[in-house]
Amino acid sequence: MGLTGYFELQWKCLVVVALRLLFLVPAGVPARSGDSYLKDNITVRQGDSAVLKCNVDNKVSRVAWLNRTTILFTGNEKWSLDPRVVLLNTAVTEYSIKIINVNLYDEGPYVCSILTNKKPESTKVHLIVQVPARIVNISADVSVNEGSNVSLMCLAIGRPEPSIFWKFRSSKGDGKESQKGLGLPSELMSDRQIGNRIITEGEYVEMTGITKDMSGSYDCITSNDISPPDVRTVQVTVNYPPVISRARSTGTAVGQKGVLWCEASAVPLADFQWYKGERRLFNGLNRVKIENKGKQSMLTFFNVSEEDYGNYTCVAMNTLGITNASIILYGPGAIHDMNNAALSPTSSFLLLTLVLTLSFISKF
């Protein structure tokens, strides 16, 4: 530092000391918003502008704004290097400043010091900065097998401290969510069930022995009433072996079109195979068409003959397991089960099922 710079620094220090003595401003003003001698609190949201007002009259000979130990303005002369701090010429009787795009570093005490007839007075204001709640970290989407344990995390920041809620939306889309396995006390389950959706509080959700009914979207919602809630979603996919939910025997006259079908729920989606006895059927052969669409499989006969009548087996399988259902194609007047077809393997089909299982698993 040169000699000129040294004397310039010393001069500025002397000016600051002189101003403090002139206005009798304490060297440090406590930043606690609850101090009784603070005249007012001003609360603004991060990013907004704050106006700090100070009333004066024609008896005022000197006036200045200070932030802690930093002088912002003396009269119309700006001391602060921050371009966001400006002096407002709102009225002759008002000496106010404006802070644009407020951030957390602006929070704290501000003092408007006035010298009237050689008598110093001070108006003290404490600026409080609020920060909207925002999610800063959340679990990634997860895919687990049924029976596994799952832990979800959601971290948020904000001022005041934000609250965090979890909302469960079933992947079934029927609005009927399950409370089982969410790890909530029974009283919390009943108190927090809103519109058939489970809500639980806290940064973490712990699920033990997860079931397929708990597959779906888990919304993390954080809010501190400063701005609209911040919402992020974790998708939980629960893998489980096929379960044939619908299969029905069909009666069709000779020469007519007949359709056998079965439906299986599974994640991942099930692959289907059709058998008559122990003989596997293939699409386009033996006058049949096999069509698989999502959870359903259809076996179509375009021109039913007498030899088509009999017992058929729908087999559904994925990497986690295999199941089958027995379905009958019968003619008019035949004795048959009007209700659902058998949904469990018949004794004559157990060996075939075992062979299919070993064959299918060996592919993975």
Coordinates of C-alpha atoms in Angstrom, one line a residue:
M1 CA 0.0 0.0 0.0
G2 CA 1.4 3.4 -1.0
L3 CA 1.6 6.4 1.2
T4 CA -1.4 8.1 -0.5
G5 CA -3.5 4.9 0.0
Y6 CA -2.5 4.8 3.7
F7 CA -3.6 8.3 4.4
E8 CA -6.8 7.8 2.5
L9 CA -7.7 4.7 4.6
Q10 CA -6.9 6.6 7.8
W11 CA -9.1 9.5 6.7
K12 CA -12.1 7.2 6.1
C13 CA -11.6 5.6 9.5
L14 CA -11.6 9.0 11.1
V15 CA -14.8 9.9 9.2
V16 CA -16.6 6.8 10.4
V17 CA -15.6 7.4 14.0
A18 CA -16.7 11.0 13.7
L19 CA -20.1 10.0 12.4
R20 CA -20.6 7.4 15.2
L21 CA -19.7 10.0 17.8
L22 CA -21.9 12.6 16.1
F23 CA -24.9 10.4 15.9
L24 CA -24.1 8.5 19.1
V25 CA -24.6 5.2 17.1
P26 CA -23.5 2.1 19.0
A27 CA -20.7 0.1 17.3
G28 CA -22.9 -3.0 17.1
V29 CA -26.6 -3.3 17.2
P30 CA -27.9 -6.7 18.3
A31 CA -29.6 -8.7 15.5
R32 CA -32.3 -10.1 17.7
S33 CA -35.7 -9.1 16.3
G34 CA -37.3 -9.4 19.8
D35 CA -35.3 -6.5 21.4
S36 CA -37.7 -4.0 22.9
Y37 CA -35.8 -0.9 21.7
L38 CA -36.2 -1.9 18.0
K39 CA -38.9 0.2 16.7
D40 CA -40.2 -2.1 14.0
N41 CA -39.7 -5.4 12.1
I42 CA -40.0 -5.5 8.3
T43 CA -40.5 -8.9 6.8
V44 CA -39.8 -9.5 3.1
R45 CA -39.5 -12.6 0.9
Q46 CA -36.2 -13.4 -0.6
G47 CA -35.9 -11.8 -4.0
D48 CA -38.4 -9.0 -3.2
S49 CA -37.6 -5.4 -2.4
A50 CA -37.6 -3.8 1.1
V51 CA -38.3 -0.2 1.8
L52 CA -36.9 1.2 5.1
K53 CA -38.6 4.4 6.1
C54 CA -37.3 7.2 8.4
N55 CA -39.4 10.3 9.1
V56 CA -37.6 13.6 9.4
D57 CA -38.6 17.3 9.7
N58 CA -37.1 20.7 8.9
K59 CA -35.2 20.8 12.2
V60 CA -33.0 17.9 11.2
S61 CA -29.4 19.1 10.4
R62 CA -27.8 15.7 9.6
V63 CA -29.2 12.2 8.8
A64 CA -27.6 8.9 7.9
W65 CA -28.5 5.2 7.4
L66 CA -26.4 2.4 8.9
N67 CA -26.5 -1.3 8.7
R68 CA -24.7 -2.7 11.8
T69 CA -21.3 -0.9 11.6
T70 CA -21.6 -0.1 7.9
I71 CA -22.6 3.4 6.8
L72 CA -25.0 3.2 3.8
F73 CA -25.9 6.9 3.3
T74 CA -25.1 10.2 4.9
G75 CA -27.5 12.8 3.6
N76 CA -27.7 12.3 -0.1
E77 CA -24.2 10.8 -0.3
K78 CA -24.0 7.1 -0.8
W79 CA -21.3 5.2 1.1
S80 CA -22.4 1.7 0.3
L81 CA -20.9 0.0 -2.8
D82 CA -23.9 -2.3 -3.1
P83 CA -25.9 -1.2 -6.3
R84 CA -29.1 -2.7 -4.8
V85 CA -29.3 -0.1 -2.1
V86 CA -30.8 3.2 -3.3
L87 CA -32.0 6.4 -1.6
L88 CA -35.7 7.2 -2.2
N89 CA -36.7 10.8 -2.7
T90 CA -40.3 10.2 -1.7
A91 CA -41.0 13.3 0.4
V92 CA -39.3 16.2 2.2
T93 CA -40.2 14.7 5.5
E94 CA -39.1 11.2 4.7
Y95 CA -35.6 9.8 4.4
S96 CA -36.0 6.2 3.2
I97 CA -33.9 3.7 1.4
K98 CA -34.8 0.7 -0.7
I99 CA -33.0 -2.6 -1.0
I100 CA -33.7 -4.4 -4.3
N101 CA -33.6 -8.2 -4.6
V102 CA -33.2 -8.9 -0.9
N103 CA -31.2 -11.9 0.1
L104 CA -30.3 -13.5 3.4
Y105 CA -27.2 -11.4 3.9
D106 CA -29.4 -8.3 4.1
E107 CA -31.2 -9.6 7.2
G108 CA -30.4 -7.7 10.4
P109 CA -30.7 -4.3 12.2
Y110 CA -30.7 -1.0 10.4
V111 CA -30.5 2.4 12.0
C112 CA -31.6 5.8 10.8
S113 CA -29.6 8.3 12.8
I114 CA -30.9 11.9 13.0
L115 CA -29.3 15.0 14.5
T116 CA -31.9 17.6 15.6
N117 CA -30.7 20.8 17.4
K118 CA -27.5 19.0 18.3
K119 CA -29.6 16.2 19.9
P120 CA -29.1 12.7 18.3
E121 CA -32.1 10.4 17.7
S122 CA -32.3 7.0 16.2
T123 CA -35.0 4.9 14.4
K124 CA -34.2 1.3 14.5
V125 CA -35.6 -1.3 12.1
H126 CA -34.9 -5.0 11.9
L127 CA -35.2 -6.6 8.5
I128 CA -36.3 -10.2 8.4
V129 CA -35.9 -12.3 5.2
Q130 CA -38.1 -15.2 4.5
V131 CA -37.2 -18.0 2.1
P132 CA -39.8 -20.1 0.3
A133 CA -39.7 -23.8 1.0
R134 CA -37.8 -25.7 -1.6
I135 CA -37.0 -29.4 -2.0
V136 CA -33.2 -29.8 -2.4
N137 CA -32.9 -33.6 -2.3
I138 CA -35.3 -36.5 -2.9
S139 CA -35.0 -40.2 -3.4
A140 CA -34.8 -41.5 -7.0
D141 CA -37.6 -43.7 -8.4
V142 CA -37.3 -47.3 -7.1
S143 CA -38.2 -50.7 -8.3
V144 CA -38.3 -53.6 -5.7
N145 CA -39.7 -57.0 -5.4
E146 CA -42.7 -57.6 -3.2
G147 CA -41.7 -58.2 0.4
S148 CA -38.7 -55.9 0.3
N149 CA -38.1 -52.9 2.6
V150 CA -38.2 -49.4 1.1
S151 CA -37.0 -46.1 2.6
L152 CA -37.8 -42.8 0.9
M153 CA -36.1 -39.5 1.7
C154 CA -37.1 -35.8 1.0
L155 CA -35.0 -32.9 2.3
A156 CA -36.2 -29.3 2.1
I157 CA -34.9 -25.8 3.1
G158 CA -36.7 -22.6 3.8
R159 CA -37.3 -19.8 6.4
P160 CA -39.3 -20.3 8.5
E161 CA -38.5 -24.0 8.8
P162 CA -40.8 -25.8 6.3
S163 CA -43.0 -28.7 7.0
I164 CA -42.9 -31.9 4.9
F165 CA -45.8 -34.2 4.0
W166 CA -46.0 -37.4 2.0
K167 CA -49.0 -38.2 -0.1
F168 CA -49.6 -41.7 -1.6
R169 CA -51.3 -42.1 -5.0
S170 CA -52.0 -45.8 -5.9
S171 CA -50.8 -47.0 -9.3
K172 CA -54.2 -48.7 -9.6
G173 CA -55.8 -45.3 -10.2
D174 CA -59.0 -46.3 -8.4
G175 CA -58.5 -43.9 -5.5
K176 CA -58.3 -46.7 -2.9
E177 CA -55.0 -46.5 -1.2
S178 CA -53.8 -48.9 1.4
Q179 CA -52.6 -48.0 4.8
K180 CA -50.9 -51.3 5.4
G181 CA -47.1 -51.2 5.8
L182 CA -46.7 -47.5 5.7
G183 CA -45.2 -47.6 9.2
L184 CA -47.7 -45.1 10.7
P185 CA -49.3 -45.3 14.1
S186 CA -53.0 -46.3 13.8
E187 CA -54.1 -43.0 15.2
L188 CA -52.0 -41.1 12.6
M189 CA -53.5 -43.3 9.8
S190 CA -57.0 -42.2 10.6
D191 CA -56.2 -38.6 11.3
R192 CA -54.1 -38.2 8.1
Q193 CA -56.3 -39.9 5.6
I194 CA -57.7 -37.2 3.3
G195 CA -59.8 -38.1 0.3
N196 CA -58.6 -41.7 0.4
R197 CA -55.0 -40.6 0.2
I198 CA -52.5 -41.3 3.0
I199 CA -50.5 -38.3 4.3
T200 CA -47.6 -38.7 6.7
E201 CA -45.2 -36.1 8.1
G202 CA -41.4 -36.0 8.1
E203 CA -38.4 -36.3 5.9
Y204 CA -38.5 -40.1 5.7
V205 CA -41.0 -42.8 4.8
E206 CA -40.1 -46.3 6.0
M207 CA -42.0 -49.3 4.5
T208 CA -41.3 -52.8 5.6
G209 CA -42.5 -55.9 3.7
I210 CA -43.9 -53.8 0.8
T211 CA -46.9 -55.2 -1.1
K212 CA -48.1 -54.7 -4.6
D213 CA -50.9 -52.5 -3.2
M214 CA -48.3 -50.0 -2.1
S215 CA -47.0 -49.5 -5.7
G216 CA -47.6 -46.0 -7.0
S217 CA -46.6 -42.4 -6.7
Y218 CA -45.3 -40.8 -3.4
D219 CA -45.6 -37.0 -3.5
C220 CA -43.3 -35.1 -1.2
I221 CA -44.9 -31.7 -0.4
T222 CA -43.1 -29.0 1.5
S223 CA -44.4 -25.6 2.5
N224 CA -43.8 -22.8 5.0
D225 CA -46.7 -20.6 3.8
I226 CA -44.3 -18.2 2.1
S227 CA -45.2 -19.4 -1.4
P228 CA -47.1 -22.2 -3.1
P229 CA -45.9 -25.7 -1.9
D230 CA -43.0 -27.3 -3.6
V231 CA -43.9 -30.8 -4.8
R232 CA -41.7 -33.7 -6.1
T233 CA -42.7 -37.3 -6.8
V234 CA -41.0 -40.6 -6.2
Q235 CA -42.4 -43.5 -8.3
V236 CA -42.3 -46.8 -6.4
T237 CA -42.7 -50.0 -8.6
V238 CA -43.4 -53.2 -6.8
N239 CA -42.6 -56.4 -8.8
Y240 CA -44.7 -59.5 -8.1
P241 CA -45.4 -62.8 -9.8
P242 CA -48.5 -63.2 -12.0
V243 CA -51.9 -63.6 -10.4
I244 CA -54.7 -64.7 -12.8
S245 CA -57.7 -62.6 -11.8
R246 CA -60.2 -63.4 -14.5
A247 CA -60.8 -66.4 -16.7
R248 CA -64.2 -67.7 -17.9
S249 CA -65.4 -70.8 -19.8
T250 CA -67.2 -70.2 -23.0
G251 CA -70.0 -72.0 -24.8
T252 CA -70.0 -71.8 -28.6
A253 CA -71.9 -73.7 -31.3
V254 CA -70.1 -75.5 -34.1
G255 CA -69.2 -73.2 -37.0
Q256 CA -69.3 -70.1 -34.8
K257 CA -66.5 -67.9 -33.6
G258 CA -65.4 -68.7 -30.0
V259 CA -63.1 -66.7 -27.7
L260 CA -61.4 -67.9 -24.6
W261 CA -59.5 -65.2 -22.5
C262 CA -57.7 -64.8 -19.3
E263 CA -56.4 -61.8 -17.4
A264 CA -53.3 -61.7 -15.2
S265 CA -51.9 -59.0 -13.0
A266 CA -48.1 -59.0 -12.7
V267 CA -45.1 -56.7 -12.6
P268 CA -43.3 -57.0 -15.0
L269 CA -46.2 -57.8 -17.3
A270 CA -46.8 -61.5 -17.7
D271 CA -46.1 -63.5 -20.8
F272 CA -48.9 -65.9 -21.9
Q273 CA -49.0 -69.4 -23.3
W274 CA -52.0 -71.5 -24.2
Y275 CA -52.3 -75.3 -24.0
K276 CA -54.9 -77.9 -24.8
G277 CA -54.1 -80.8 -22.6
E278 CA -50.3 -80.9 -22.7
R279 CA -50.0 -79.6 -26.3
R280 CA -49.0 -76.0 -26.7
L281 CA -51.0 -73.9 -29.1
F282 CA -49.3 -71.4 -31.5
N283 CA -50.7 -68.4 -33.2
G284 CA -52.0 -69.1 -36.7
L285 CA -51.9 -72.9 -36.3
N286 CA -54.9 -75.2 -35.9
R287 CA -57.3 -72.5 -36.9
V288 CA -56.6 -70.4 -33.8
K289 CA -55.3 -66.9 -33.1
I290 CA -53.5 -65.9 -29.9
E291 CA -53.6 -62.2 -29.1
N292 CA -51.9 -60.7 -26.0
K293 CA -52.7 -57.1 -25.0
G294 CA -51.2 -55.9 -21.7
K295 CA -52.8 -57.9 -18.9
Q296 CA -55.1 -59.9 -21.2
S297 CA -54.6 -62.9 -23.5
M298 CA -57.3 -64.1 -26.0
L299 CA -57.5 -67.5 -27.8
T300 CA -59.9 -67.1 -30.8
F301 CA -61.5 -69.9 -32.8
F302 CA -62.8 -68.6 -36.1
N303 CA -64.8 -71.7 -37.0
V304 CA -65.4 -74.0 -34.0
S305 CA -65.5 -77.7 -34.6
E306 CA -66.4 -80.6 -32.4
E307 CA -62.7 -81.4 -31.9
D308 CA -62.1 -77.9 -30.5
Y309 CA -64.3 -78.6 -27.5
G310 CA -62.5 -79.4 -24.3
N311 CA -60.2 -78.1 -21.6
Y312 CA -57.7 -75.4 -22.3
T313 CA -55.0 -73.9 -20.0
C314 CA -53.9 -70.3 -19.9
V315 CA -50.3 -70.0 -18.5
A316 CA -49.0 -66.6 -17.2
M317 CA -45.4 -66.1 -16.2
N318 CA -42.7 -63.5 -15.5
T319 CA -39.3 -63.5 -13.9
L320 CA -40.8 -63.9 -10.4
G321 CA -43.2 -66.8 -11.0
I322 CA -45.7 -68.7 -13.0
T323 CA -49.4 -69.6 -12.7
N324 CA -52.2 -71.0 -14.8
A325 CA -56.0 -71.3 -15.1
S326 CA -58.1 -74.0 -16.6
I327 CA -60.8 -72.8 -19.1
I328 CA -63.4 -74.9 -21.0
L329 CA -64.7 -74.4 -24.5
Y330 CA -68.0 -76.3 -24.7
G331 CA -70.9 -76.7 -27.0
P332 CA -74.6 -76.0 -26.6
G333 CA -76.3 -78.2 -24.0
A334 CA -73.0 -79.3 -22.4
I335 CA -72.7 -79.4 -18.6
H336 CA -70.3 -76.7 -17.5
D337 CA -69.4 -74.3 -14.7
M338 CA -71.2 -71.0 -15.2
N339 CA -68.9 -69.3 -12.8
N340 CA -65.2 -68.5 -13.1
A341 CA -62.8 -71.2 -14.4
A342 CA -60.4 -72.9 -12.1
L343 CA -57.6 -70.5 -11.2
S344 CA -55.2 -73.0 -9.7
P345 CA -53.2 -75.7 -11.5
T346 CA -55.0 -79.0 -12.0
S347 CA -53.2 -82.2 -10.9
S348 CA -52.7 -83.3 -14.5
F349 CA -51.0 -80.0 -15.2
L350 CA -48.6 -79.8 -12.3
L351 CA -45.8 -81.5 -14.2
L352 CA -46.2 -79.2 -17.2
T353 CA -46.1 -76.2 -15.0
L354 CA -42.9 -77.3 -13.4
V355 CA -41.3 -77.9 -16.8
L356 CA -42.4 -74.4 -18.0
T357 CA -41.1 -72.8 -14.8
L358 CA -37.6 -74.3 -15.2
S359 CA -37.6 -73.5 -18.9
F360 CA -38.6 -69.9 -18.3
I361 CA -36.3 -69.1 -15.5
S362 CA -33.3 -70.6 -17.4
K363 CA -33.7 -67.8 -19.9
F364 CA -32.6 -65.2 -17.2

